[in-house]
Short mmCIF file of C-alpha atoms in Angstrom, two decimals:
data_model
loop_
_atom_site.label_atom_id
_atom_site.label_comp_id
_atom_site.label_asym_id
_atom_site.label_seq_id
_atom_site.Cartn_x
_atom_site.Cartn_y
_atom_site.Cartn_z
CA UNK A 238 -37.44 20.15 -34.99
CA UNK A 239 -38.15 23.14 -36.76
CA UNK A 240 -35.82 24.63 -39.20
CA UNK A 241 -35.31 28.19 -38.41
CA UNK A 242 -34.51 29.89 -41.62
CA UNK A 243 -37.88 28.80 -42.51
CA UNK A 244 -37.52 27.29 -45.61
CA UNK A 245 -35.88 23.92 -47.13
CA UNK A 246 -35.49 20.73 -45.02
CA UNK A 247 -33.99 20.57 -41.71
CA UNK A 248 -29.95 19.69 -41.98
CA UNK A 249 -29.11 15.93 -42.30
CA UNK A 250 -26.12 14.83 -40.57
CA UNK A 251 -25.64 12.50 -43.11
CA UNK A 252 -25.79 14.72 -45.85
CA UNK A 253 -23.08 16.95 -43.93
CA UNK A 254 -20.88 13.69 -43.83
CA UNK A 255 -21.09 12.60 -47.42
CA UNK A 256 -20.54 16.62 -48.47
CA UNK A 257 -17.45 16.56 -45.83
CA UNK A 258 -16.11 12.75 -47.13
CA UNK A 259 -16.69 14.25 -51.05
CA UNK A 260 -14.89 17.32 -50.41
CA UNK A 261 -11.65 15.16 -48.93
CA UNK A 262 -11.81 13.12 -51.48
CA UNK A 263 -11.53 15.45 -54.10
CA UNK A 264 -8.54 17.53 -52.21
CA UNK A 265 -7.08 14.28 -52.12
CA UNK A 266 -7.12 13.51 -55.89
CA UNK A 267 -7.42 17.14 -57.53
CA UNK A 268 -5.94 19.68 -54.86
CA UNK A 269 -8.18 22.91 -54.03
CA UNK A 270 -7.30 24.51 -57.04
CA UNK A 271 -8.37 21.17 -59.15
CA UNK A 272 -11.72 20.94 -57.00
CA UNK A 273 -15.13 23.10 -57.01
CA UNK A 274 -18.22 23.42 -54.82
CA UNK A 275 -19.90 21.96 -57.81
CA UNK A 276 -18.23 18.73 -57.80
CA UNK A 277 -18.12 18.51 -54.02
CA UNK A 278 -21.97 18.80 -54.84
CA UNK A 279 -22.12 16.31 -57.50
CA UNK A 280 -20.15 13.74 -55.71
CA UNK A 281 -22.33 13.94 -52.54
CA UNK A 282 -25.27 13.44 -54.41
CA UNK A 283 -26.73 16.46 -53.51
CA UNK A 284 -27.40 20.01 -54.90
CA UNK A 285 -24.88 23.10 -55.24
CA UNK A 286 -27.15 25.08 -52.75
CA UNK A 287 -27.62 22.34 -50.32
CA UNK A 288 -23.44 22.44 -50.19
CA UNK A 289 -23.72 26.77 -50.17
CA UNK A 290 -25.99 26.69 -47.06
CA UNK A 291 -23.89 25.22 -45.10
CA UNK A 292 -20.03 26.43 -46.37
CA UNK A 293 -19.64 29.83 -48.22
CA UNK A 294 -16.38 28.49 -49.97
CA UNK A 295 -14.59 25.18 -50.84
CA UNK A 296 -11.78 26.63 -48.72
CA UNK A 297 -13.76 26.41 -45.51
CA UNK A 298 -15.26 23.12 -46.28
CA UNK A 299 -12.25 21.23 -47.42
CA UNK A 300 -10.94 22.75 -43.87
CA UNK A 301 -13.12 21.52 -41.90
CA UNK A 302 -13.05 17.88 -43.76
CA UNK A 303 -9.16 17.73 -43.44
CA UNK A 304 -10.11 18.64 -39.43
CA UNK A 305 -12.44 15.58 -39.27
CA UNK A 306 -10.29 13.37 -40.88
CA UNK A 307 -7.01 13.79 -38.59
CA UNK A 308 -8.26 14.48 -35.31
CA UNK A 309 -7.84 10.76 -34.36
CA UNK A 310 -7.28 10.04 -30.54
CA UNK A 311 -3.33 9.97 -29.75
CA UNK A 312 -1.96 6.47 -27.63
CA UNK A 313 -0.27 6.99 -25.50
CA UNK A 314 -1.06 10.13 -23.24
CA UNK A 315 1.53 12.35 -22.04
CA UNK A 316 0.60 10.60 -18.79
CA UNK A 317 1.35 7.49 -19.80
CA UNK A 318 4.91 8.39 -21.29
CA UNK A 319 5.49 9.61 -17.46
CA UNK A 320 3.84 6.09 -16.09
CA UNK A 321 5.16 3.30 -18.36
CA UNK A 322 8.65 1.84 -19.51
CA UNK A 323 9.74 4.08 -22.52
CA UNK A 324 11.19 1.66 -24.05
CA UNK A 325 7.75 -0.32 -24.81
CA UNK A 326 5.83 3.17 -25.20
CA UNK A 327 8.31 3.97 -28.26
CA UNK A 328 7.87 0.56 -29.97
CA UNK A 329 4.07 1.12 -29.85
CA UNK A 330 3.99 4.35 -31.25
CA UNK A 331 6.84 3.49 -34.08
CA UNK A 332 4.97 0.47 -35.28
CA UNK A 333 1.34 2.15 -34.58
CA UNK A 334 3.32 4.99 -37.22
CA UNK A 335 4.85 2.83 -39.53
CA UNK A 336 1.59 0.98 -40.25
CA UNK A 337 -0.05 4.50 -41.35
CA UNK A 338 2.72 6.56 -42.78
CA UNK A 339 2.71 3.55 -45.80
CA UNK A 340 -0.73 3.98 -46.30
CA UNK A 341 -1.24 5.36 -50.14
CA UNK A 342 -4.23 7.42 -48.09
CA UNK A 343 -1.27 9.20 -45.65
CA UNK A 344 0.78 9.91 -48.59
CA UNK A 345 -1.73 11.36 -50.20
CA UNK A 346 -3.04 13.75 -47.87
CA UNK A 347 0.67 14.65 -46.77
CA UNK A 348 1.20 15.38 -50.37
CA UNK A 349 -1.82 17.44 -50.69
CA UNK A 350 -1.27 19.16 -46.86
CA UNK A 351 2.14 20.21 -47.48
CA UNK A 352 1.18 21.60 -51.41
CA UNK A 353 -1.30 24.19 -49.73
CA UNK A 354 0.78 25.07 -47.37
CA UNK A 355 2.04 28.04 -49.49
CA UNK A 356 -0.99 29.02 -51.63
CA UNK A 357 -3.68 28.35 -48.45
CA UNK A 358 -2.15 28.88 -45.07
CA UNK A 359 -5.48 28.27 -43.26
CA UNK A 360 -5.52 24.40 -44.37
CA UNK A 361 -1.90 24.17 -43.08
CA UNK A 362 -3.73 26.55 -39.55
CA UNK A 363 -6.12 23.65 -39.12
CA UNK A 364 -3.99 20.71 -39.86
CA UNK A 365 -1.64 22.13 -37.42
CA UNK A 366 -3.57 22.60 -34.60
CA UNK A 367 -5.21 19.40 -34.79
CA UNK A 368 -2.94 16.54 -36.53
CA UNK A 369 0.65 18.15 -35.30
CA UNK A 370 0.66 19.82 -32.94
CA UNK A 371 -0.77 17.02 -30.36
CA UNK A 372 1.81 14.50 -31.99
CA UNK A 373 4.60 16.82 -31.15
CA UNK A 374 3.33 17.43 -27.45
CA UNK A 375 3.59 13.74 -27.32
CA UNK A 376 6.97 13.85 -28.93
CA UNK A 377 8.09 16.29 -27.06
CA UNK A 378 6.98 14.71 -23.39
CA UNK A 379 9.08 11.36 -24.91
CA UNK A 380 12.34 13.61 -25.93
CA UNK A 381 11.69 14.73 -22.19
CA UNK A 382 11.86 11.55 -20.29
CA UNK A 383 14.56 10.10 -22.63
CA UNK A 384 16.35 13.89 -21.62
CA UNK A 385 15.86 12.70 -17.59
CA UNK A 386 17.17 8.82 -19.10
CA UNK A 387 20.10 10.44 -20.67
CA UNK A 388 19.94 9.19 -23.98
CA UNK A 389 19.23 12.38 -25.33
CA UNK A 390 22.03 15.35 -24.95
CA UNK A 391 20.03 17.75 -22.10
CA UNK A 392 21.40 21.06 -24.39
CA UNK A 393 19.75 19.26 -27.29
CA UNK A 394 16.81 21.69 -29.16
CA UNK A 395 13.53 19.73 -29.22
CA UNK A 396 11.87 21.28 -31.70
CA UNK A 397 14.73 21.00 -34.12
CA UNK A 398 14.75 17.02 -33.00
CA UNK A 399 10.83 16.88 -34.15
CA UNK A 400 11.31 18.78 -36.81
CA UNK A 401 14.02 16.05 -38.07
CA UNK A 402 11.92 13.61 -37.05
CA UNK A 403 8.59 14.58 -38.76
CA UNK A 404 10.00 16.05 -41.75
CA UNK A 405 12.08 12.87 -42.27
CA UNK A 406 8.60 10.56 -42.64
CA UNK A 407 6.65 13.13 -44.45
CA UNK A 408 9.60 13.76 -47.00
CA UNK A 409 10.24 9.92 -47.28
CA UNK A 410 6.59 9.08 -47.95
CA UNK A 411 7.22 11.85 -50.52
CA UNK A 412 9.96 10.46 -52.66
CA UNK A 413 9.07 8.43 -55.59
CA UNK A 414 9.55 4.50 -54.52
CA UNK A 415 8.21 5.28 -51.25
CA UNK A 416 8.81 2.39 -48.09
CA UNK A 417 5.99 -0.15 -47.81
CA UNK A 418 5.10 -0.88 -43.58
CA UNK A 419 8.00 -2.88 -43.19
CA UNK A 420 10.63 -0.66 -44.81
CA UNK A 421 8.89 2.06 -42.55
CA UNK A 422 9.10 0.22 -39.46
CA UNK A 423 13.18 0.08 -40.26
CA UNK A 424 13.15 4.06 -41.60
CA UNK A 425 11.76 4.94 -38.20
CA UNK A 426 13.67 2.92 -35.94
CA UNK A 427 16.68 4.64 -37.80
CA UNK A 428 15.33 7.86 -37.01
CA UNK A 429 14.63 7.29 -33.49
CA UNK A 430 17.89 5.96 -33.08
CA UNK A 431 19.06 8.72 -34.27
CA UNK A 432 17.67 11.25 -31.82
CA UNK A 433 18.54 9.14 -28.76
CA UNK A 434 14.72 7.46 -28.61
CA UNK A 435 15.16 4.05 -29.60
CA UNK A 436 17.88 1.38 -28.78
CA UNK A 437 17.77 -1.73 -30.01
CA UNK A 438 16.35 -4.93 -28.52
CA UNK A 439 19.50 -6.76 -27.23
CA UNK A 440 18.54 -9.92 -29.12
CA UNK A 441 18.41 -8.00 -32.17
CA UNK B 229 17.47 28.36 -90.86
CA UNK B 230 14.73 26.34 -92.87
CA UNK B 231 11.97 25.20 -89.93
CA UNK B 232 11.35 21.65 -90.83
CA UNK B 233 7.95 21.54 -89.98
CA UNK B 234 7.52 23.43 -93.38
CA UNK B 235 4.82 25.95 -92.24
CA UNK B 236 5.34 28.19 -89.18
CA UNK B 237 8.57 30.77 -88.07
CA UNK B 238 11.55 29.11 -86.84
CA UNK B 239 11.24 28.63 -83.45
CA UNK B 240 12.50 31.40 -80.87
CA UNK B 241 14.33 30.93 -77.83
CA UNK B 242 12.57 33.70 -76.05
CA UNK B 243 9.27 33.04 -77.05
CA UNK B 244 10.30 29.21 -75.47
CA UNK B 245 11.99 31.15 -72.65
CA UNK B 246 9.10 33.26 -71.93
CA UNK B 247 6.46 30.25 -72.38
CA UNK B 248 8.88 28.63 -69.69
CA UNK B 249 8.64 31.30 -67.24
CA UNK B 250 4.76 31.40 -67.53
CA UNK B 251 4.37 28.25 -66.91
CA UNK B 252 6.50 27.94 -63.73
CA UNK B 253 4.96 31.19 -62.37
CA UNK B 254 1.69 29.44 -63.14
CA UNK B 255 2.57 26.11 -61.75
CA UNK B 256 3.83 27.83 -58.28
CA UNK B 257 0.63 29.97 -57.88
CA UNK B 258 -1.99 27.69 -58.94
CA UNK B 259 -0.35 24.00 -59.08
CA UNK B 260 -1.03 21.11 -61.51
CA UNK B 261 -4.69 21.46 -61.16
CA UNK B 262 -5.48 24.98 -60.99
CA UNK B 263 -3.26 25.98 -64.61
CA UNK B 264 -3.95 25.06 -68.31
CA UNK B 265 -2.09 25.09 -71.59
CA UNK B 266 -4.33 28.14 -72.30
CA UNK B 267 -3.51 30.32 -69.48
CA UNK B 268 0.17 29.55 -69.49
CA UNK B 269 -0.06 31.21 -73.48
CA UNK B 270 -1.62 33.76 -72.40
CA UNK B 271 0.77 34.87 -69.93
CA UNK B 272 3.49 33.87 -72.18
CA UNK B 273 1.60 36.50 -74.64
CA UNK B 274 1.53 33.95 -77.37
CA UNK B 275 -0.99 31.75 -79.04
CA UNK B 276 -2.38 28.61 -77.68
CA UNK B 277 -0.72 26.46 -81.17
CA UNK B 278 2.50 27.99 -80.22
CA UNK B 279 2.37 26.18 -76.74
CA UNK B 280 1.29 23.19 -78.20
CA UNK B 281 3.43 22.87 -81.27
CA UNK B 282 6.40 22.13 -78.48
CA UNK B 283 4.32 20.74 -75.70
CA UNK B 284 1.81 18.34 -75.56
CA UNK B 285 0.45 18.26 -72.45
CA UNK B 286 0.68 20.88 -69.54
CA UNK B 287 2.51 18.37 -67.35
CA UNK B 288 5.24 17.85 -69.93
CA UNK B 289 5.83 21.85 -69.68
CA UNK B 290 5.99 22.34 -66.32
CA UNK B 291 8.12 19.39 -65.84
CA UNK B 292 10.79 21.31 -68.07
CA UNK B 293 9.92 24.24 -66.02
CA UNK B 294 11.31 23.09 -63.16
CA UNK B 295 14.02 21.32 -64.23
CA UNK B 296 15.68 24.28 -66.02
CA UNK B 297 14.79 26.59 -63.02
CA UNK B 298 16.69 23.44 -59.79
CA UNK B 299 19.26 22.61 -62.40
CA UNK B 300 21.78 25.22 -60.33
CA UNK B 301 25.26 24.23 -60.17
CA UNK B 302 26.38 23.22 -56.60
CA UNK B 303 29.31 24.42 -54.50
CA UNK B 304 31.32 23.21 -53.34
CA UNK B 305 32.17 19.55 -55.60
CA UNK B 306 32.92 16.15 -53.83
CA UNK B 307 36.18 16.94 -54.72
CA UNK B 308 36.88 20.18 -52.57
CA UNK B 309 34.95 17.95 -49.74
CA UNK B 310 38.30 15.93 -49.79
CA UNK B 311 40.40 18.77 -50.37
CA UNK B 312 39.52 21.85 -47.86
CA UNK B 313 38.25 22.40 -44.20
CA UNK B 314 35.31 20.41 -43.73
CA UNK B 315 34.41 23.01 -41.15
CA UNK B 316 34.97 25.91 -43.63
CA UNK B 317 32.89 24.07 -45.86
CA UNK B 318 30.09 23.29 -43.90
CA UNK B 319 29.87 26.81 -42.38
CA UNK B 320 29.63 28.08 -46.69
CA UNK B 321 27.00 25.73 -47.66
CA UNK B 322 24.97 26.48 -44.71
CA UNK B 323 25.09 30.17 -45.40
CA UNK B 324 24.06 29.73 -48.70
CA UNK B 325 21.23 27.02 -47.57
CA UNK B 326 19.89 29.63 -45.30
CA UNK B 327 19.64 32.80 -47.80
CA UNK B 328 17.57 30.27 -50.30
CA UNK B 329 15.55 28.43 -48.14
CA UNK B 330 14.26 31.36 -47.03
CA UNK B 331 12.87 32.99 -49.59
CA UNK B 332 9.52 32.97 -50.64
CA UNK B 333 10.18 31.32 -54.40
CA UNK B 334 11.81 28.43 -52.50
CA UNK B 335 8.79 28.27 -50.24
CA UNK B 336 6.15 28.11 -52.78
CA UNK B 337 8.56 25.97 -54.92
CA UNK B 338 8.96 23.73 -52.25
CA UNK B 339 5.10 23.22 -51.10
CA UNK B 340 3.89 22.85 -55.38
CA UNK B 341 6.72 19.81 -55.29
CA UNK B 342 5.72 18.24 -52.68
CA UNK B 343 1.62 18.88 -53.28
CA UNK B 344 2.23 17.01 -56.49
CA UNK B 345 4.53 14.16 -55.49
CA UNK B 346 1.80 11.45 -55.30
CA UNK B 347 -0.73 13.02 -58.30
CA UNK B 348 1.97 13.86 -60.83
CA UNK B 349 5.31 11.74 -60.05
CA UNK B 350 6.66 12.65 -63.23
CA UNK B 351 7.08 15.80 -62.06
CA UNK B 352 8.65 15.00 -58.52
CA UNK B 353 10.82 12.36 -60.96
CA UNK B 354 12.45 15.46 -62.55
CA UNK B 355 12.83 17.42 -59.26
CA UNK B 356 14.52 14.33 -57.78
CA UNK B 357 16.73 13.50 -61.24
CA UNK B 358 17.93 17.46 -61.05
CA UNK B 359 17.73 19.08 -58.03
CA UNK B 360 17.61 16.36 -54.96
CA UNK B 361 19.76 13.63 -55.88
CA UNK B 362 23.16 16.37 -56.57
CA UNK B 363 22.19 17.61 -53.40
CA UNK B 364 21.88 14.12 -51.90
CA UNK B 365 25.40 13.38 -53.67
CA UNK B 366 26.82 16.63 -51.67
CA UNK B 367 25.83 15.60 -48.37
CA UNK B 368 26.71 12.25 -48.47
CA UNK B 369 30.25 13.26 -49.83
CA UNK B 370 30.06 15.03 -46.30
CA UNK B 371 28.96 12.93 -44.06
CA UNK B 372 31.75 10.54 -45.20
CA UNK B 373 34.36 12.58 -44.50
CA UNK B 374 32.80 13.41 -41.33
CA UNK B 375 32.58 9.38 -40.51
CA UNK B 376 36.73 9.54 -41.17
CA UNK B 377 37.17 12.81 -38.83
CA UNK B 378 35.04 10.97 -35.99
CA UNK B 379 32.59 12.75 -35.58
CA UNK B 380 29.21 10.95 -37.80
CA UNK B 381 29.03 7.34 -36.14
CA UNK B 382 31.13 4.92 -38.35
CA UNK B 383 27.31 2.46 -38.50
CA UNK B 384 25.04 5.63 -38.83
CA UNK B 385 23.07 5.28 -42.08
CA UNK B 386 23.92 8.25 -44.46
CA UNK B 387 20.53 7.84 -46.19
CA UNK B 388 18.50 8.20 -43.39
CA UNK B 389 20.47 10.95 -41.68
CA UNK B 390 20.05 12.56 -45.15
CA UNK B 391 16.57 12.52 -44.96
CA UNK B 392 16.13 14.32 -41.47
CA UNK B 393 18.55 17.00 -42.54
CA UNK B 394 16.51 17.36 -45.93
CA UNK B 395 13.09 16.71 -44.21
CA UNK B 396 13.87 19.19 -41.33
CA UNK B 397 14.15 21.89 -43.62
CA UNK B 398 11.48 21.36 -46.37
CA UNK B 399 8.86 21.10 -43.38
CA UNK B 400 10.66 23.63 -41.44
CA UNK B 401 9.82 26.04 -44.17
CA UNK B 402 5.77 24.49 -44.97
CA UNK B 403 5.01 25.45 -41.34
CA UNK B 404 3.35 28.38 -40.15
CA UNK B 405 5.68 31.27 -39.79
CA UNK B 406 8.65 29.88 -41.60
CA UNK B 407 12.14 31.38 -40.57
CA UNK B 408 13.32 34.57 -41.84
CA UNK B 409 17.21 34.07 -43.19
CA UNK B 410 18.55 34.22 -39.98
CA UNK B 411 16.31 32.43 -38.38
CA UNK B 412 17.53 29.28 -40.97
CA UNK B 413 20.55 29.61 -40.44
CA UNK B 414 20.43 28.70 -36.56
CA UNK B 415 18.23 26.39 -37.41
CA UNK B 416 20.31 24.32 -39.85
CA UNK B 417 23.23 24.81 -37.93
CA UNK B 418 21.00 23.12 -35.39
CA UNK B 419 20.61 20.48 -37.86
CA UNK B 420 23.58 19.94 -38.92
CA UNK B 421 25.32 20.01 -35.31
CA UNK B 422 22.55 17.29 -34.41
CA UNK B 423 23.51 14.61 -37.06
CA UNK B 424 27.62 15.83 -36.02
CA UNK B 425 28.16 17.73 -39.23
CA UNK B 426 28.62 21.06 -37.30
CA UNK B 427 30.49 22.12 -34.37
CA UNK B 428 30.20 25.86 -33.17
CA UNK B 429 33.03 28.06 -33.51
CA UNK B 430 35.23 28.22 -30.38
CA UNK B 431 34.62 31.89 -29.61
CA UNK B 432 30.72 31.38 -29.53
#
């Protein structure tokens, strides 16, 4: 493989993936304003202009990290929720959430997502488009059915539902004394319930 | 006025005032991370020693900052919750919750508090102690009332319905083209209608 611009080494993939894992890290811990190309850099193990070739700013680069990081394959499909009982389909998904919303990592990023949101809007664009908005097409295909079951109100406004529903975990993980996975587990099942989603099991 | 210290002016409370403002400004633009004990004198248009002869550390300051800036007294009190129209009520505080939430201060307010909940829970401590936990008082004052007139479930739990109304709006406002004043106000009443805190007027 020859490298085109004709000088340097031809680009690692796993220098790009320690450069992309440093610059989360650092978000994660120091926020953009706390973090510089030079520590990204440092970090890595790797020099300043091996980090400049590739990313013009720290903006761009912690983007495209923050990208990596959430695009995570959804379960289940929108197909599925169509398919399969929606009773079982919401018990996966609350306890496949409850697991990760308690993670110190989740919190962390949320933290950090929702601090930019003001002062960079394009880290909010890409954590958008690829960490919420597919989990609200999923929540919004599940408010559906449940519409069609009749355990949610048919004038009801979906997108103030998820709304209520996301900004209720992400402001709970928030709060100082935040739920462990079991306390999250309950939280949710609460919120669910709430929205007409989740009833409980009759042996419960 | 002798200063104890016994070197030094008395101290001023605009020179405190204005070293207040700075570092709130400060805090909202740049977060945590991005300000120092230097710059926040510098706006203030004083010396660094001035800062520090109050202060000690940046977080300390800020901390202050926001608690003088949340510390807003609330309308209505529990009491007029007993007293008057719920309805009447209601319809005020979502007016007013609508004209702040709005605005751009509460915005970038909003998204620094939440960016620095995990880093720096001292700060989202004070936020909590001064601006949440009235609030949090308010609605639950509320919702009880609204468990008496029927129409909040007798078993719903006032925490968690709490949280969506609260999470609903601090993510509402994080997202990508955040309401205009207007816009939040159908939005909460939305909210508010969802958790059976609002009803719409007969005539609408």
């Amino acid at each position: 493989m020859t490298d085109r611009r004709g000088r340097g080494r031809p680009r690692d993939p796993e220098t790009d993936a320690a450069i992309l894992r440093a610059a989360l890290e650092l978000f994660i811990e120091r926020g953009v304003e706390g973090t510089s190309m030079e520590q990204i850099a440092k970090r890595a193990g790797v020099g300043k202009l091996t980090v400049y070739r590739r990313w013009s700013t720290k903006e761009d680069l912690i983007a495209q990290a923050v990208e990596q990081t959430v695009s995570a394959d959804l379960v289940p499909s929108p197909g599925d929720i169509e398919a399969l009982d929606l009773h079982e389909i919401i018990e996966g998904v609350i306890e496949v959430a409850a697991r990760m919303t308690a993670t110190p990592a989740f919190r962390a990023l949320t933290a950090r997502m929702m601090g930019s949101a003001v002062s960079h809007p394009e880290l909010m664009a890409v954590y958008w488009k690829h960490h919420i908005l597919p989990r609200r097409d999923l929540a919004t295909a599940m408010l559906r059915r449940a519409q069609r079951d009749g355990t949610v109100p048919p004038d009801a406004d979906l997108d103030v539902l998820i709304d209520m529903m996301a900004g209720a975990v992400t402001w709970r993980v928030l709060q100082p004394d935040p739920p462990d996975a079991a306390g999250m587990l309950d939280f949710l099942k609460a919120v669910y319930r709430q929205v007409g989603l989740y009833r409980p099991s009759p042996e419960a």
